[in-house]
Short mmCIF file of C-alpha atoms in Angstrom, two decimals:
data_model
loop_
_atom_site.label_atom_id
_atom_site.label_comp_id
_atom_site.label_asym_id
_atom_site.label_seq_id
_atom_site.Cartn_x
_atom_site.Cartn_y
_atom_site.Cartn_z
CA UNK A 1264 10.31 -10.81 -20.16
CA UNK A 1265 7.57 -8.47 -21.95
CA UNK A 1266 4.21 -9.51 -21.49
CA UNK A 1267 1.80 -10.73 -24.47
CA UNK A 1268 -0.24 -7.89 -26.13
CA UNK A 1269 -3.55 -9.62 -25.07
CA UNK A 1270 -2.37 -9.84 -21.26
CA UNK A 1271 -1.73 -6.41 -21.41
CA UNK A 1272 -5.23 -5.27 -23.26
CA UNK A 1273 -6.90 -7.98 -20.71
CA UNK A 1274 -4.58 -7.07 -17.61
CA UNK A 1275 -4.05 -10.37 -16.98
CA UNK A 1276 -1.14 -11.57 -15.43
CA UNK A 1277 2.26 -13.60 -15.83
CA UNK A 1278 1.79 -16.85 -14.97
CA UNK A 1279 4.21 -16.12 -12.59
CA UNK A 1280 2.05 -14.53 -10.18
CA UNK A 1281 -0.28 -16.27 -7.63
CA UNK A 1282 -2.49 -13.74 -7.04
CA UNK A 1283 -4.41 -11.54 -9.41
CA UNK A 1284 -2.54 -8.50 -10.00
CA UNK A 1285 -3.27 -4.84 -11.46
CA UNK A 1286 -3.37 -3.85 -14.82
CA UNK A 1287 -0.15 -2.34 -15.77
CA UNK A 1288 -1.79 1.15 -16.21
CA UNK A 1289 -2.99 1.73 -12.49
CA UNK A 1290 -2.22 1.83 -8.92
CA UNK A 1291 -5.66 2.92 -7.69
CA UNK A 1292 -5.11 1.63 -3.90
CA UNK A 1293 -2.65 2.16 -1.12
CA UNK A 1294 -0.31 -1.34 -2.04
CA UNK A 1295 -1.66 -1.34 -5.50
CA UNK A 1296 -4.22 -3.78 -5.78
CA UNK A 1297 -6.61 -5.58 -2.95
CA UNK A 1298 -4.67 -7.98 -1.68
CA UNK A 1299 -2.23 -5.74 -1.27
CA UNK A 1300 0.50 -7.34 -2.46
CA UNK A 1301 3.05 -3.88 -3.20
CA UNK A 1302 3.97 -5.72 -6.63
CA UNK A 1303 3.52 -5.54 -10.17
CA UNK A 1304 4.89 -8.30 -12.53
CA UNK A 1305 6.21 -4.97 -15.26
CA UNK A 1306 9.59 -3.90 -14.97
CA UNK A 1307 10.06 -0.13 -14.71
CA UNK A 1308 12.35 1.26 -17.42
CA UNK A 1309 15.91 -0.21 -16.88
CA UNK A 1310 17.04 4.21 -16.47
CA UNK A 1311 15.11 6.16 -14.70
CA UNK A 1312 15.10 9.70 -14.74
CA UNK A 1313 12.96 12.70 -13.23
CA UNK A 1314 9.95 12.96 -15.98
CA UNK A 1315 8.41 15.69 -13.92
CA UNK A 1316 8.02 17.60 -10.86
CA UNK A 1317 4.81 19.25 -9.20
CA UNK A 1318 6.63 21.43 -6.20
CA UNK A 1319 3.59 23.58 -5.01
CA UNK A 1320 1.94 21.25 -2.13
CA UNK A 1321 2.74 20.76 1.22
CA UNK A 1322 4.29 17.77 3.27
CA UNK A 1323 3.08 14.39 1.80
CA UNK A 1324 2.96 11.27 3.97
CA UNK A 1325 0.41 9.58 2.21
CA UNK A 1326 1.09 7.13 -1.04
CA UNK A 1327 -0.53 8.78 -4.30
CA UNK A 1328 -2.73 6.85 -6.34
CA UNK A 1329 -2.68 6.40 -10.14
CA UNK A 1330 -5.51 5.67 -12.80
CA UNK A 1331 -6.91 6.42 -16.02
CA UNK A 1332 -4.07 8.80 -16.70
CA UNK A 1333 -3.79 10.77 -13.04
CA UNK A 1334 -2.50 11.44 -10.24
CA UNK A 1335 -4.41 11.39 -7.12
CA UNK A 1336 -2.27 12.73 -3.62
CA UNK A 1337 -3.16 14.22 -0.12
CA UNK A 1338 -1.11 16.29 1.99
CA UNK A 1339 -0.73 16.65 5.49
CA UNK A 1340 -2.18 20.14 5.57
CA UNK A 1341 -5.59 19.02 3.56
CA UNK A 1342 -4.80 19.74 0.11
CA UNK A 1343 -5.61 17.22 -2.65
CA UNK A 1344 -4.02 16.87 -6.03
CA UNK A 1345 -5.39 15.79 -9.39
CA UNK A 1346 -2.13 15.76 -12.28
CA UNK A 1347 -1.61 14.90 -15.34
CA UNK A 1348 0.00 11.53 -15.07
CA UNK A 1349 1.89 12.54 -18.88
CA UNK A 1350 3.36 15.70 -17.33
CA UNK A 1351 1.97 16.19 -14.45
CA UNK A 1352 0.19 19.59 -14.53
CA UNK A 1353 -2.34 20.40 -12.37
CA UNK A 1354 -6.33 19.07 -13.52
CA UNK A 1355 -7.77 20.26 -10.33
CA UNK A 1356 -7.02 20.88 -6.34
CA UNK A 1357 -9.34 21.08 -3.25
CA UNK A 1358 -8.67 22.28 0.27
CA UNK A 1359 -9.68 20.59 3.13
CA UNK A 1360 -10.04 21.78 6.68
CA UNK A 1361 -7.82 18.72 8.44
CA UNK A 1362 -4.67 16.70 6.68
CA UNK A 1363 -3.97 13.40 5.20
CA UNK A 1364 -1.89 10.50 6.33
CA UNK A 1365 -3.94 7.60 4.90
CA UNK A 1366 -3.71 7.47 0.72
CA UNK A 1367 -6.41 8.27 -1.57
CA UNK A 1368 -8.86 5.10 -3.05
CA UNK A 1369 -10.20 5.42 -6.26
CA UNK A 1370 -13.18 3.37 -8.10
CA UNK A 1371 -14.41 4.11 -11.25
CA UNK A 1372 -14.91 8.31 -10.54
CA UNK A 1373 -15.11 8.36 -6.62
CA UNK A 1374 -12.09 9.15 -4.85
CA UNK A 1375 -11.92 8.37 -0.97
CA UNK A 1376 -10.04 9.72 1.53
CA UNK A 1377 -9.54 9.40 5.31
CA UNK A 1378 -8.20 12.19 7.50
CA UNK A 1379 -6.61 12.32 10.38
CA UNK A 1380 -10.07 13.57 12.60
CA UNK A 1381 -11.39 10.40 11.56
CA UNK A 1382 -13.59 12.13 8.38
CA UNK A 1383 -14.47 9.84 5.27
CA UNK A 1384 -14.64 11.53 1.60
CA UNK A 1385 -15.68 11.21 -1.28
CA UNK A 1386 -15.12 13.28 -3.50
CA UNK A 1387 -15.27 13.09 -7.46
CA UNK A 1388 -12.32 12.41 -9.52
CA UNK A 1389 -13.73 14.66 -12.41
CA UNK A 1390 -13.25 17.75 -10.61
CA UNK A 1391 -12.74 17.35 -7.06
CA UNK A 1392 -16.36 17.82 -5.62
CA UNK A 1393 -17.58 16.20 -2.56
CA UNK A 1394 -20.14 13.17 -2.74
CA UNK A 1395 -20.72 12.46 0.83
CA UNK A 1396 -18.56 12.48 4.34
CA UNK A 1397 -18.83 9.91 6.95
CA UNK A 1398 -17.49 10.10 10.54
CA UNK A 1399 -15.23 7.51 11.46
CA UNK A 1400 -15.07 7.76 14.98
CA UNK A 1401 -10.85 7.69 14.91
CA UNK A 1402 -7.92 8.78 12.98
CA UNK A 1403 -7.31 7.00 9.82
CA UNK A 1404 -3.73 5.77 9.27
CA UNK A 1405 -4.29 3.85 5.88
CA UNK A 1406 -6.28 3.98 3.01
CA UNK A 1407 -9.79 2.54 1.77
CA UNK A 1408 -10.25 -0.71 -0.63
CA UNK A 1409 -12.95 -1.73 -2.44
CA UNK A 1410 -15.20 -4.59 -2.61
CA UNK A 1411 -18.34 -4.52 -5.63
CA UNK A 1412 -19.83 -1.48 -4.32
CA UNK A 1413 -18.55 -1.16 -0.52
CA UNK A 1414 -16.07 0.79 0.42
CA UNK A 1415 -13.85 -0.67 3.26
CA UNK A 1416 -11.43 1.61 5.55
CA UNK A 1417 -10.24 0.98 8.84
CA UNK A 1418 -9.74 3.78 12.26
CA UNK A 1419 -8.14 3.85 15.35
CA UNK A 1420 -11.29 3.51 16.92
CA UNK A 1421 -10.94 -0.16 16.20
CA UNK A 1422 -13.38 -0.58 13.46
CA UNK A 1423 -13.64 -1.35 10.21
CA UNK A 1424 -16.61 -0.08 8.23
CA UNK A 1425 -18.00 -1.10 5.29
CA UNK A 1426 -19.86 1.92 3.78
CA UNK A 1427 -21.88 2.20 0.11
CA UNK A 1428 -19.55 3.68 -2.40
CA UNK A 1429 -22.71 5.39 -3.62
CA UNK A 1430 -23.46 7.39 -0.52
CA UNK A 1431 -21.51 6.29 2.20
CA UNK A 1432 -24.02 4.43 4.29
CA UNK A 1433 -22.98 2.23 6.46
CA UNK A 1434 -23.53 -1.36 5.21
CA UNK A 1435 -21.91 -3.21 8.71
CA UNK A 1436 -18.73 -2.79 10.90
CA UNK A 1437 -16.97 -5.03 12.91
CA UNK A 1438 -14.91 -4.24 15.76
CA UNK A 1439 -11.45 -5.25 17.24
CA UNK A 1440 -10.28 -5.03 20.87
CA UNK A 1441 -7.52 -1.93 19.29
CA UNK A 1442 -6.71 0.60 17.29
CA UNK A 1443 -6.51 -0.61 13.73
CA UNK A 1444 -3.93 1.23 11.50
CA UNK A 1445 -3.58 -0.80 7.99
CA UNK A 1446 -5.54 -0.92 5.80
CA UNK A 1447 -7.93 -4.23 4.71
CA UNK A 1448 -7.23 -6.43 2.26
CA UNK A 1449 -9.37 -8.12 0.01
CA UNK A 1450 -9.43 -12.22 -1.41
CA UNK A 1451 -12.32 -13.50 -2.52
CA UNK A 1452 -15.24 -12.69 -0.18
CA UNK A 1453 -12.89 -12.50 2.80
CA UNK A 1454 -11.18 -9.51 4.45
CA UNK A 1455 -7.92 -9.70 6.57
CA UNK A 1456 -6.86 -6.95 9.43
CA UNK A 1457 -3.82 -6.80 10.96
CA UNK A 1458 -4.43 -5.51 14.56
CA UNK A 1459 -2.99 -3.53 17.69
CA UNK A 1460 -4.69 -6.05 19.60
CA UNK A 1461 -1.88 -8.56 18.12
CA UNK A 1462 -4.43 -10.40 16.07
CA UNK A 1463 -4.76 -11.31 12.43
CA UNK A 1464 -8.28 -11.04 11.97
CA UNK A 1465 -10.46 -13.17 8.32
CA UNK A 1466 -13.79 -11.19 7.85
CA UNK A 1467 -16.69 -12.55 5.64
CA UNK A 1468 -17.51 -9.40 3.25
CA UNK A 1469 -20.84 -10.41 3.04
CA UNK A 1470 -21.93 -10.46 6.78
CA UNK A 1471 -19.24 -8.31 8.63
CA UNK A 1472 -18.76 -11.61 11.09
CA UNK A 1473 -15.58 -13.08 11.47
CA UNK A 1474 -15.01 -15.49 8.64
CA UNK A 1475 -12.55 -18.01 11.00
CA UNK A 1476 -11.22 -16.89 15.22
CA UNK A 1477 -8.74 -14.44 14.88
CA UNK A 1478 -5.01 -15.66 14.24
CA UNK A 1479 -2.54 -14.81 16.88
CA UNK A 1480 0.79 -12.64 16.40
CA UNK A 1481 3.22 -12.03 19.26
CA UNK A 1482 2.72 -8.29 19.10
CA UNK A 1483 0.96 -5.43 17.60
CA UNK A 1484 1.17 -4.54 13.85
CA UNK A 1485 -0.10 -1.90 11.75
CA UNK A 1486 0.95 -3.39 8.55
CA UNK A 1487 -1.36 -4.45 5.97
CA UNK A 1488 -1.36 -8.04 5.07
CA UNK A 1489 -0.38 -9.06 1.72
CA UNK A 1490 -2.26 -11.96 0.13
CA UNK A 1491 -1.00 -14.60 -2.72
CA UNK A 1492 -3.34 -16.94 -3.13
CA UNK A 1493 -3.88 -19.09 0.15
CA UNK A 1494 -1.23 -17.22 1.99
CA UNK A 1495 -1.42 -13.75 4.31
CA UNK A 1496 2.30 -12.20 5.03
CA UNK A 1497 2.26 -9.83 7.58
CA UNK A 1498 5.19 -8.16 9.48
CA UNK A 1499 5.10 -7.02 13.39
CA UNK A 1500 6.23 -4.73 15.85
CA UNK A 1501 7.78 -7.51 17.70
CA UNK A 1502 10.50 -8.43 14.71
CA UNK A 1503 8.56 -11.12 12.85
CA UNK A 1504 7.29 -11.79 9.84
CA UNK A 1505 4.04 -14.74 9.75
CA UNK A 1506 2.80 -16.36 6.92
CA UNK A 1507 -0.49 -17.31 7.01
CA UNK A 1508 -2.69 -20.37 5.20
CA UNK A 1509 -5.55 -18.12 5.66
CA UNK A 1510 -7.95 -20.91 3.66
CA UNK A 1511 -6.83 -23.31 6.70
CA UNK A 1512 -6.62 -20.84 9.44
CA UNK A 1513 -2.41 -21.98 10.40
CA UNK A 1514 0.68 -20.23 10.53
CA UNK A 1515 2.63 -21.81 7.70
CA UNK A 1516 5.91 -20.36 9.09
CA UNK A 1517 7.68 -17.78 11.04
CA UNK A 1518 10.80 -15.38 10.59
CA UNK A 1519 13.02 -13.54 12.94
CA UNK A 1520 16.05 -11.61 11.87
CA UNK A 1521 18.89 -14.18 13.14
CA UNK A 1522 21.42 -11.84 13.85
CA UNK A 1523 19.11 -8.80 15.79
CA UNK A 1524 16.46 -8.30 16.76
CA UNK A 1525 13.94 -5.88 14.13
CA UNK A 1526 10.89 -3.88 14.55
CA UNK A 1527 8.84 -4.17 11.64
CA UNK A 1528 6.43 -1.07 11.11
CA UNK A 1529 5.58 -1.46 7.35
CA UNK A 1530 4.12 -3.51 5.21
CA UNK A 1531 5.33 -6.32 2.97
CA UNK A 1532 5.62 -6.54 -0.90
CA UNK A 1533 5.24 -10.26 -2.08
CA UNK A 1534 5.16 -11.90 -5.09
CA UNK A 1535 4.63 -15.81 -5.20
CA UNK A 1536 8.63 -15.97 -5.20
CA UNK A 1537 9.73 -13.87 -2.98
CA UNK A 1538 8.65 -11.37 0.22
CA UNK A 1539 10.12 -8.57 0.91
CA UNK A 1540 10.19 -6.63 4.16
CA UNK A 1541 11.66 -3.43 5.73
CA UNK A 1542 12.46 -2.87 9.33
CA UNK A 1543 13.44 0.01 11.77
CA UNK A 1544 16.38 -1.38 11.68
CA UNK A 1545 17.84 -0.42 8.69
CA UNK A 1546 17.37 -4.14 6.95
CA UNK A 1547 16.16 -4.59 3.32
CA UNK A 1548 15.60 -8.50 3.59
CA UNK A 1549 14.00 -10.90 0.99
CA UNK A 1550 12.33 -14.32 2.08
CA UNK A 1551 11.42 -17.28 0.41
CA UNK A 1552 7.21 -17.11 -0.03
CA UNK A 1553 7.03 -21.19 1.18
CA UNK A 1554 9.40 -21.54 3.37
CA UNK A 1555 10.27 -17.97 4.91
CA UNK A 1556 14.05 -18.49 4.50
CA UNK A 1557 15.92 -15.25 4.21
CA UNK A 1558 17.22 -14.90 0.67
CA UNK A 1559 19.24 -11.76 1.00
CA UNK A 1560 19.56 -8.47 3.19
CA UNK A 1561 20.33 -5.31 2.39
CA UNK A 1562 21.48 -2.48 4.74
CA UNK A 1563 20.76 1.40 3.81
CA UNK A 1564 21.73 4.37 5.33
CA UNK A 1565 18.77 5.17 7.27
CA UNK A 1566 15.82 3.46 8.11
CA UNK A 1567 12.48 3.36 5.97
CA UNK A 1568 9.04 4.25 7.47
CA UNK A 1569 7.49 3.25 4.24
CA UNK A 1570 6.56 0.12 2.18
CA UNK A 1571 8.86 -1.43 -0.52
CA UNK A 1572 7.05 -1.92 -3.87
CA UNK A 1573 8.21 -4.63 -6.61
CA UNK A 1574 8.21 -3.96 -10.35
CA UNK A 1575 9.14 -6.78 -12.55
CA UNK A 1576 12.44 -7.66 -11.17
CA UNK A 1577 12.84 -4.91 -8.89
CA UNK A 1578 12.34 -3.37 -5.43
CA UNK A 1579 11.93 0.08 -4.85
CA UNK A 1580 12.35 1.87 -1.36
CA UNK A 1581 11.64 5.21 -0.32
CA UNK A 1582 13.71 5.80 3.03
CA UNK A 1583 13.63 8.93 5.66
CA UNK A 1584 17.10 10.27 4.51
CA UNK A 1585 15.28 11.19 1.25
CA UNK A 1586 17.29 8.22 -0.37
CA UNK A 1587 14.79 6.44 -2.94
CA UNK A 1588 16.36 3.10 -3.57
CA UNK A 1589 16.58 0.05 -6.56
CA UNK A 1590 17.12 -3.39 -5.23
CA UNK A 1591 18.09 -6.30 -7.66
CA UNK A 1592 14.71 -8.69 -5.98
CA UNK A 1593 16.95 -12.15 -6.63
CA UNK A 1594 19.84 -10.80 -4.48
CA UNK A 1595 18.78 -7.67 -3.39
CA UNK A 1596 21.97 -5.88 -4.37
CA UNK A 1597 21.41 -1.70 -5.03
CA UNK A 1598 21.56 -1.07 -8.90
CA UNK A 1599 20.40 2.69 -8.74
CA UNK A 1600 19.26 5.61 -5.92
CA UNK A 1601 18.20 9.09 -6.18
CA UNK A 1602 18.60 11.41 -3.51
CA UNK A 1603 15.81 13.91 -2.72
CA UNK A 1604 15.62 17.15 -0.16
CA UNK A 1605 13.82 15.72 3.39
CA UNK A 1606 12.36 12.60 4.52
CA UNK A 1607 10.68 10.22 2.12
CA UNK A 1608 7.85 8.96 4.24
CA UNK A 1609 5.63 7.36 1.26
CA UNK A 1610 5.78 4.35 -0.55
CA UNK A 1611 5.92 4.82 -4.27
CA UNK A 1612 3.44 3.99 -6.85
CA UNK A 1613 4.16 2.62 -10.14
CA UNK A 1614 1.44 2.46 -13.11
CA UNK A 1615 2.56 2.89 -17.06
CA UNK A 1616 5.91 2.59 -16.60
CA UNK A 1617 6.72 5.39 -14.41
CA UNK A 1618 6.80 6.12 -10.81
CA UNK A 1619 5.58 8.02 -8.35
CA UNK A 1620 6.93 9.45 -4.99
CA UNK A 1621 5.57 12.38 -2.84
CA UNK A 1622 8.27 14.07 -0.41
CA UNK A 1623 7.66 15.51 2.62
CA UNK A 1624 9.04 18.84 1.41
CA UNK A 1625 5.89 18.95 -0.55
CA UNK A 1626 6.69 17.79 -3.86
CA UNK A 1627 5.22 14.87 -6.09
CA UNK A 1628 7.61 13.30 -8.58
CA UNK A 1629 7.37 11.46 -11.86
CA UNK A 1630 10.04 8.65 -12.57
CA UNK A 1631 10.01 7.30 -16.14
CA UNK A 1632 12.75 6.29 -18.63
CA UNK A 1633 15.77 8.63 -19.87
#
């Protein structure tokens, strides 16, 4: 169903959705918006075709980032890319002495960017130029988020800092007992962390103290937690998926796979409806947001390392056979794939009606309609 002209000119959403989502014309974060839910409530274009293809970068495991008409990616070899988001020719590029495995952040004209030595930048979206640095302390698996003027990103160090946007000083940190390899996500003036240290872990944004005691999971998890309005979904290493009342501080319910046991080492895309979830195992499965009943599963070829995303009616997968799949989200039947040379080991983004997907054999592709 197409959305109202004044939704779209307000970016308001469906009133489908729980939580606030995105304006159709940007993915400027990691999972798309900060509560990283993966979604957004506009269908891509019913046929998709290759719009574009930028084939002069190295191997991408990082997701690109879209907004205000570009392209933002970071390869594993330090080279960042500004395209055209219309054709995707080349506004600027900077070389940086370390690689990338965390996505790009953008607000307003600041980009940010964690490497893996544990180095914060920012650099400017105009034309690439570096604001300020910070030193983490660890390597940076996942990229920043925002919050008014902070930015928030996350190390293996076990910290998550909250730095000025403006200069990158720190405003506080808080530490965990482990490495910390999501990134944080953002409801209200609370932050959530899904830890190493097999915690769930609410953070006022205001203070830097913990908001509520840490929730316990059954094992590590480096996935990011995905927030619709009073509940957290967040996948584990040890096969199961939580939902969290994070407003009560409860687990509201529990899944495990009923036939084998999964290891989950990506992040969830949930809409009000439905979560969906990806495991080492090979299983696409969809579960009911209240209850966590399993709605469907899907089986591809190989397994996915990356996040599913949902557009509209659809999920989209990006799996290490170079396989980049369309699942029905009712039923989660395939309806389309496109097959690309090496591993996909990003999840897509989608903004404008198009998609994008970075390959590790160093390309960054446009999906739009035929």
């Amino acid at each position: 169903m197409p959305l109202p002209k004044l939704a779209l000119l307000l970016c308001t959403q469906l009133a489908l959705w729980a939580s606030v989502s995105i304006c159709p014309a940007q993915w400027p974060v990691e999972r798309g918006d900060q509560a990283a839910t993966g979604a957004v409530p506009t269908p891509l274009p019913e046929n998709l075709a290759v719009a574009w293809d930028f084939a002069d970068a190295k191997a991408f495991e990082a997701t690109p980032v879209i907004d205000a008409g570009r392209v933002y990616a970071a390869d594993t070899e330090g080279g960042v890319y500004c395209l055209n988001l219309a054709d995707g020719t080349l506004v600027w590029k900077v070389s940086i002495d370390t690689g990338f495995l965390a996505a790009p952040a953008i607000q307003g004209e600041t980009l940010i960017l964690g490497d893996y030595d544990g180095m914060v930048y920012a650099l400017s979206t105009v034309d690439g130029s570096e604001r300020w640095k910070f030193e983490a302390e660890g390597q940076i698996d996942s990229g920043a988020m925002f919050h008014g003027e902070k930015v928030l990103i996350t190390s293996e160090a076990g910290k998550l800092h909250a730095l000025k946007l403006s200069d990158g000083s720190v405003v506080w940190e808080y530490e965990t007992a482990d490495q910390i390899r999501c990134s944080a996500t953002v409801a209200g003036d609370r932050t959530f962390l899904g830890g190493c240290d097999s915690q769930l872990h609410v953070v006022d944004l205001n203070t830097g103290k913990k908001a509520t005691d840490p929730m316990p999971l059954e094992s590590p998890t480096n996935s990011t937690p995905a927030v619709v309005g009073p509940l957290a979904f967040l996948p584990t290493y040890g096969g199961q998926v939580f939902a969290f009342d994070w407003q009560k501080g409860i687990r509201t319910w529990t899944y495990e796979d009923p036939e084998k046991s999964q290891e989950y080492r990506s992040s969830a895309a949930a809409t009000d409806k439905v979560v969906v979830v990806s495991s080492q195992g090979k299983r696409v499965t969809g579960l009911d947001a209240t209850t966590g009943k399993q709605l469907w599963q899907t089986m591809i070829r190989r397994r996915a390392d990356s996040s599913p995303v949902i557009a509209g009616d659809s999920v989209l997968l990006a799996a290490t056979d170079g396989r980049l799949y369309r699942l029905n989200l009712q039923d989660g039947k395939p309806t389309w794939q496109y097959e690309v040379k090496g591993a996909l080991l990003a999840s897509p983004a989608i903004a404008d009606g198009k998609l994008i997907l970075t390959t590790e054999e160093g390309h960054i592709l446009c999906f739009g309609g035929k």
